Amino acid sequence: MPAIVGAVKVINISASSIFNIGDVYSMSPDSSAKTYAGGGSFNTGDGIRVNLENSNTYVQDSDKIDQSIS
């Protein structure tokens, strides 16, 4: 069934988003990301104390591709 749409104002669309007006059969956005972080990087809460002295994050990724999106 056709869609009747009035005025539309788009302010921002992020990189992995979909914007559609009207009829659509299927929509599926794809995205992938790699995150490297050292010890204590993702701690959340009140009053957290992290003492790591000398912390290093070593990354060896020989294949370069983890998730292929086509």
PDB file of C-alpha atoms in Angstrom:
ATOM      1  CA  MET A   1       0.000   0.000   0.000  1.00  0.00           C
ATOM      2  CA  PRO A   2       1.494   3.385  -0.937  1.00  0.00           C
ATOM      3  CA  ALA A   3       2.592   5.669   1.869  1.00  0.00           C
ATOM      4  CA  ILE A   4       1.604   9.319   2.021  1.00  0.00           C
ATOM      5  CA  VAL A   5       4.250  11.336   3.824  1.00  0.00           C
ATOM      6  CA  GLY A   6       4.219  15.013   4.720  1.00  0.00           C
ATOM      7  CA  ALA A   7       7.243  17.232   5.297  1.00  0.00           C
ATOM      8  CA  VAL A   8      10.379  15.512   6.613  1.00  0.00           C
ATOM      9  CA  LYS A   9      13.433  17.205   8.110  1.00  0.00           C
ATOM     10  CA  VAL A  10      16.549  15.055   8.657  1.00  0.00           C
ATOM     11  CA  ILE A  11      19.134  16.564  10.985  1.00  0.00           C
ATOM     12  CA  ASN A  12      21.676  13.763  11.250  1.00  0.00           C
ATOM     13  CA  ILE A  13      22.132  10.134  10.205  1.00  0.00           C
ATOM     14  CA  SER A  14      24.978   8.133  11.732  1.00  0.00           C
ATOM     15  CA  ALA A  15      27.321   5.906   9.724  1.00  0.00           C
ATOM     16  CA  SER A  16      25.517   2.596  10.337  1.00  0.00           C
ATOM     17  CA  SER A  17      21.941   3.901  10.096  1.00  0.00           C
ATOM     18  CA  ILE A  18      19.107   3.472   7.631  1.00  0.00           C
ATOM     19  CA  PHE A  19      16.719   6.242   6.594  1.00  0.00           C
ATOM     20  CA  ASN A  20      13.646   5.224   4.630  1.00  0.00           C
ATOM     21  CA  ILE A  21      10.435   6.938   3.618  1.00  0.00           C
ATOM     22  CA  GLY A  22       7.753   4.861   1.961  1.00  0.00           C
ATOM     23  CA  ASP A  23       7.286   1.161   1.375  1.00  0.00           C
ATOM     24  CA  VAL A  24      10.151  -1.250   1.983  1.00  0.00           C
ATOM     25  CA  TYR A  25      10.479  -5.023   1.957  1.00  0.00           C
ATOM     26  CA  SER A  26      13.616  -5.502   4.050  1.00  0.00           C
ATOM     27  CA  MET A  27      16.227  -3.293   5.710  1.00  0.00           C
ATOM     28  CA  SER A  28      19.359  -4.534   7.462  1.00  0.00           C
ATOM     29  CA  PRO A  29      22.267  -2.204   8.258  1.00  0.00           C
ATOM     30  CA  ASP A  30      25.724  -3.746   8.684  1.00  0.00           C
ATOM     31  CA  SER A  31      28.729  -2.476  10.568  1.00  0.00           C
ATOM     32  CA  SER A  32      31.818  -3.869  12.246  1.00  0.00           C
ATOM     33  CA  ALA A  33      34.458  -2.474  14.574  1.00  0.00           C
ATOM     34  CA  LYS A  34      37.683  -3.461  16.321  1.00  0.00           C
ATOM     35  CA  THR A  35      38.443  -2.143  19.777  1.00  0.00           C
ATOM     36  CA  TYR A  36      41.791  -2.411  21.529  1.00  0.00           C
ATOM     37  CA  ALA A  37      41.955  -1.307  25.143  1.00  0.00           C
ATOM     38  CA  GLY A  38      44.354  -1.756  28.022  1.00  0.00           C
ATOM     39  CA  GLY A  39      43.679  -2.957  31.532  1.00  0.00           C
ATOM     40  CA  GLY A  40      41.011  -1.005  33.398  1.00  0.00           C
ATOM     41  CA  SER A  41      39.708   0.744  30.280  1.00  0.00           C
ATOM     42  CA  PHE A  42      36.050  -0.250  30.505  1.00  0.00           C
ATOM     43  CA  ASN A  43      35.542   0.049  34.269  1.00  0.00           C
ATOM     44  CA  THR A  44      32.432   1.976  35.294  1.00  0.00           C
ATOM     45  CA  GLY A  45      31.126   3.044  38.673  1.00  0.00           C
ATOM     46  CA  ASP A  46      31.732   5.452  41.503  1.00  0.00           C
ATOM     47  CA  GLY A  47      35.095   5.693  43.244  1.00  0.00           C
ATOM     48  CA  ILE A  48      37.052   3.177  41.146  1.00  0.00           C
ATOM     49  CA  ARG A  49      40.807   3.191  41.647  1.00  0.00           C
ATOM     50  CA  VAL A  50      42.993   1.419  39.105  1.00  0.00           C
ATOM     51  CA  ASN A  51      46.758   1.249  39.576  1.00  0.00           C
ATOM     52  CA  LEU A  52      48.425  -0.598  36.710  1.00  0.00           C
ATOM     53  CA  GLU A  53      51.905   0.944  36.918  1.00  0.00           C
ATOM     54  CA  ASN A  54      53.183   0.133  33.385  1.00  0.00           C
ATOM     55  CA  SER A  55      50.320  -1.217  31.302  1.00  0.00           C
ATOM     56  CA  ASN A  56      50.747  -2.157  27.644  1.00  0.00           C
ATOM     57  CA  THR A  57      48.277  -3.515  25.107  1.00  0.00           C
ATOM     58  CA  TYR A  58      49.933  -5.780  22.563  1.00  0.00           C
ATOM     59  CA  VAL A  59      47.969  -6.583  19.421  1.00  0.00           C
ATOM     60  CA  GLN A  60      49.049  -9.078  16.792  1.00  0.00           C
ATOM     61  CA  ASP A  61      46.443  -9.446  14.059  1.00  0.00           C
ATOM     62  CA  SER A  62      47.925 -11.361  11.154  1.00  0.00           C
ATOM     63  CA  ASP A  63      44.737 -11.956   9.148  1.00  0.00           C
ATOM     64  CA  LYS A  64      43.649  -8.242   9.084  1.00  0.00           C
ATOM     65  CA  ILE A  65      40.001  -9.172   8.373  1.00  0.00           C
ATOM     66  CA  ASP A  66      37.714 -10.392  11.161  1.00  0.00           C
ATOM     67  CA  GLN A  67      34.210  -9.657   9.822  1.00  0.00           C
ATOM     68  CA  SER A  68      33.701  -9.267   6.122  1.00  0.00           C
ATOM     69  CA  ILE A  69      30.674  -7.207   5.128  1.00  0.00           C
ATOM     70  CA  SER A  70      29.467  -7.402   1.580  1.00  0.00           C
TER      71      SER A  70
END
